[in-house]
mmCIF file with all atom_site columns, C-alpha atoms in Angstrom:
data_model
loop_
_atom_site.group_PDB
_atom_site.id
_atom_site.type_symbol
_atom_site.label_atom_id
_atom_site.label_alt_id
_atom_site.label_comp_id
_atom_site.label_asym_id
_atom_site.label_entity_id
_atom_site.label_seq_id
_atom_site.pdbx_PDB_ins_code
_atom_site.Cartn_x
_atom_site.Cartn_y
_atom_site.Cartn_z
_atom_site.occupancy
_atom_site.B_iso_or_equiv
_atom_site.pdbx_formal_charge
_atom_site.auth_seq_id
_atom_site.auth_comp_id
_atom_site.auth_asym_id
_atom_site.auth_atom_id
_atom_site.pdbx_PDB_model_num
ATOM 1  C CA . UNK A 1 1  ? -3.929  -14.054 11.984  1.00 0.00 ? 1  UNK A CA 1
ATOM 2  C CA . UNK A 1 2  ? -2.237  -12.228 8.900   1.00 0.00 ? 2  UNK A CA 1
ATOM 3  C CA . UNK A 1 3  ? 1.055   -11.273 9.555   1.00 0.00 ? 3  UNK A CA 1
ATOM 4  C CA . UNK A 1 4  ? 0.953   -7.440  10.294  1.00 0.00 ? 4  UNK A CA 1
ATOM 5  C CA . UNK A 1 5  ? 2.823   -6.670  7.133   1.00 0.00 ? 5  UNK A CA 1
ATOM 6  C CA . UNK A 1 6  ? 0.274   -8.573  5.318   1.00 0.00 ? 6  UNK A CA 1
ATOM 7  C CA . UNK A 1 7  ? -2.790  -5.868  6.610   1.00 0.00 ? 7  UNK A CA 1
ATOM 8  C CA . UNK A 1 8  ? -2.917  -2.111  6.063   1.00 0.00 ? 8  UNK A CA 1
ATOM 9  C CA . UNK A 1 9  ? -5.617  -0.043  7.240   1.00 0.00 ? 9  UNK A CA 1
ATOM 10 C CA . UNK A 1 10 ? -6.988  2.523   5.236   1.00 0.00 ? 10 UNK A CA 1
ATOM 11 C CA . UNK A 1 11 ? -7.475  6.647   6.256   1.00 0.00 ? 11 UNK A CA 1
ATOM 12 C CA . UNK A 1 12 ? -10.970 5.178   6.748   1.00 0.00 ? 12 UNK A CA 1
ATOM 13 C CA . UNK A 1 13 ? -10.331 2.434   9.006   1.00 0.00 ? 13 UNK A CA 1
ATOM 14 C CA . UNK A 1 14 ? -10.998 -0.088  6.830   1.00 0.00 ? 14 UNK A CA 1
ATOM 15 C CA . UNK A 1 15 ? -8.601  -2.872  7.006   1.00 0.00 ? 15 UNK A CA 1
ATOM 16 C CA . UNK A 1 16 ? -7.018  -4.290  3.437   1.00 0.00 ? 16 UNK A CA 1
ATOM 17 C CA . UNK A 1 17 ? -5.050  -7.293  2.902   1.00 0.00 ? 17 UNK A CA 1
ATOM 18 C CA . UNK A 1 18 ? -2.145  -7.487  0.761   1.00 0.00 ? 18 UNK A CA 1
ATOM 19 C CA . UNK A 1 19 ? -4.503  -9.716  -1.410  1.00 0.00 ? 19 UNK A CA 1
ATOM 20 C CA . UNK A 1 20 ? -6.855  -6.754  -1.190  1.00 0.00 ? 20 UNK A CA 1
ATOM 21 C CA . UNK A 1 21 ? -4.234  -4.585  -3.530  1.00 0.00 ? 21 UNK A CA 1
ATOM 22 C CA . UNK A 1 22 ? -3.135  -4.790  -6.698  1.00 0.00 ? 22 UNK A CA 1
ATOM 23 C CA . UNK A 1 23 ? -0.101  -1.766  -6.101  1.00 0.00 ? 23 UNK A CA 1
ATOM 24 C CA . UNK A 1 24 ? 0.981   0.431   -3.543  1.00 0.00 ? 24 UNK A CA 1
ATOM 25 C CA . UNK A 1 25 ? 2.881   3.475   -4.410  1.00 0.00 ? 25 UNK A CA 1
ATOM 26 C CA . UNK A 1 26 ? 4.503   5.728   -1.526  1.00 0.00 ? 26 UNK A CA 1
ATOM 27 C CA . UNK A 1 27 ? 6.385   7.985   -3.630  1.00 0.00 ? 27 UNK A CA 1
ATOM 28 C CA . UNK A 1 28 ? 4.226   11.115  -2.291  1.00 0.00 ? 28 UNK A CA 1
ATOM 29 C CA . UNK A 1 29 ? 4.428   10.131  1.166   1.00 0.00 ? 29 UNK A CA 1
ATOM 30 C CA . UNK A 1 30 ? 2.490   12.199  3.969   1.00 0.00 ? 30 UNK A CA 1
ATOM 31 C CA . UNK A 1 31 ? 3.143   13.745  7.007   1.00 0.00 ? 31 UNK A CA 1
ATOM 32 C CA . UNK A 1 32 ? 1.043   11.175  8.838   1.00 0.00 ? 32 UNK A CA 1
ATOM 33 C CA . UNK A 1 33 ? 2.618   7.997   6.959   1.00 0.00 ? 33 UNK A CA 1
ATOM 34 C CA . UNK A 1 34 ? -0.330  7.553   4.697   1.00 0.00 ? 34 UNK A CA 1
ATOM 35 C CA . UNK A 1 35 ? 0.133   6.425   1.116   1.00 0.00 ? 35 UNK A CA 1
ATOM 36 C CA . UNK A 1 36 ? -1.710  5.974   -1.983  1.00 0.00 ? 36 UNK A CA 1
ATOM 37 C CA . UNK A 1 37 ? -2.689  2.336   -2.983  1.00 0.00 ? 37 UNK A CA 1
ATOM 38 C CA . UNK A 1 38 ? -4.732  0.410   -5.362  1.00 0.00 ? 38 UNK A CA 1
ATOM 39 C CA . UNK A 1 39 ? -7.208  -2.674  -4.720  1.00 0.00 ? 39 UNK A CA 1
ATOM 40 C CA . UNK A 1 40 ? -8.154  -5.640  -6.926  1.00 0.00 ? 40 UNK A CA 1
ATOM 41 C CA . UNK A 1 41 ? -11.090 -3.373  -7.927  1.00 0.00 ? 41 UNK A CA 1
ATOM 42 C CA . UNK A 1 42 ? -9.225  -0.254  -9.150  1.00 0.00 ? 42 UNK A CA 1
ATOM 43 C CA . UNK A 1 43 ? -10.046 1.923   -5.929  1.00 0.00 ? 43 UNK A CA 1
ATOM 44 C CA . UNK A 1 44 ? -7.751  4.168   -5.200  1.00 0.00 ? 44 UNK A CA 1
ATOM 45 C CA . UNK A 1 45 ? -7.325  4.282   -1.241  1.00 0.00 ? 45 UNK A CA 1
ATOM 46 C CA . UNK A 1 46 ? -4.986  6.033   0.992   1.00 0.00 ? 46 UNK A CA 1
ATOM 47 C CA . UNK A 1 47 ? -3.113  3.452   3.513   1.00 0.00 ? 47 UNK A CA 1
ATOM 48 C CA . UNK A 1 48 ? -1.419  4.062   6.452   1.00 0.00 ? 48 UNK A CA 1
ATOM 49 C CA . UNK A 1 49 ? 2.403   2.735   6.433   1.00 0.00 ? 49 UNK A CA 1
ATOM 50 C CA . UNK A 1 50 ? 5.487   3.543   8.140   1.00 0.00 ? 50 UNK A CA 1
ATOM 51 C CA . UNK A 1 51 ? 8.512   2.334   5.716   1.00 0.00 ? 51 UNK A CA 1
ATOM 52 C CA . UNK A 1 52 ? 8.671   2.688   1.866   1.00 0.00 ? 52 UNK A CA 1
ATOM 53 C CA . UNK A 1 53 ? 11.375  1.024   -0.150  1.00 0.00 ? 53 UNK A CA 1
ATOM 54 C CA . UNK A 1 54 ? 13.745  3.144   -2.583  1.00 0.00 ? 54 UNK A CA 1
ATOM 55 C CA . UNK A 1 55 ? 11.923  2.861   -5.549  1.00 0.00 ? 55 UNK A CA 1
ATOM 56 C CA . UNK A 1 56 ? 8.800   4.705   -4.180  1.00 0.00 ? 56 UNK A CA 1
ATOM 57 C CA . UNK A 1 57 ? 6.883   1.275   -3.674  1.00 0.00 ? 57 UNK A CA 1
ATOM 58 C CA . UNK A 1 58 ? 5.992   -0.728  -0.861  1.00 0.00 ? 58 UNK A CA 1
ATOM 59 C CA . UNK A 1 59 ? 7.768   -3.471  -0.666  1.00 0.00 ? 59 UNK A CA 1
ATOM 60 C CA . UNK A 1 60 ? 5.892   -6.352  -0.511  1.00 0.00 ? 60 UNK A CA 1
ATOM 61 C CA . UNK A 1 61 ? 3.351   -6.685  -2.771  1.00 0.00 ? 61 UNK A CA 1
ATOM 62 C CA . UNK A 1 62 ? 3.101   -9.726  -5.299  1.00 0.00 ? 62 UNK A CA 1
ATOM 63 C CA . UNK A 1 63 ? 2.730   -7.271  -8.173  1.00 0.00 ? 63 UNK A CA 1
ATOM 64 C CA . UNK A 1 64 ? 5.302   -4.286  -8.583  1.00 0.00 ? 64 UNK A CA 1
ATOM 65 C CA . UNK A 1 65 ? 5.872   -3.023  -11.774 1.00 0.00 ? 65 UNK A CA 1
ATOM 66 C CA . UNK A 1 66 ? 9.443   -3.433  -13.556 1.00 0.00 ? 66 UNK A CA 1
ATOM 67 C CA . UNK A 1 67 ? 11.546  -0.964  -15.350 1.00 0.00 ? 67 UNK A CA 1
ATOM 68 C CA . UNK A 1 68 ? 9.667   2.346   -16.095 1.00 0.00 ? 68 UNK A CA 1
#
């Protein structure tokens, strides 16, 4: 089983791995916890997470981008 930080599930109920996502970005967080992301694919989905880091981004993702 993927550890639970690994999984997301989207405001569909679709579940999506972190290898699912190519960037997550929680800077416009909701009321409900959901955030935007991006997949391998260039979807944008909403997720559902409950801790952002300071820079607006969830934290662990292999790709984050630097500077900007």
């Amino acid at each position: 089983m993927p550890d639970s930080t690994d999984v997301w599930v989207t405001s569909f109920g679709d579940v999506v791995t972190r290898q699912d996502l190519t960037r997550v970005w929680c800077g416009e967080c909701f009321g409900t916890g959901c955030v935007l992301g991006e997949s391998s694919t260039g979807q944008v989905i909403a997720l559902l997470c409950g801790e952002c880091d300071g820079l607006g981004w969830f934290p662990d993702l292999p790709e984050r981008p630097q500077g900007s």
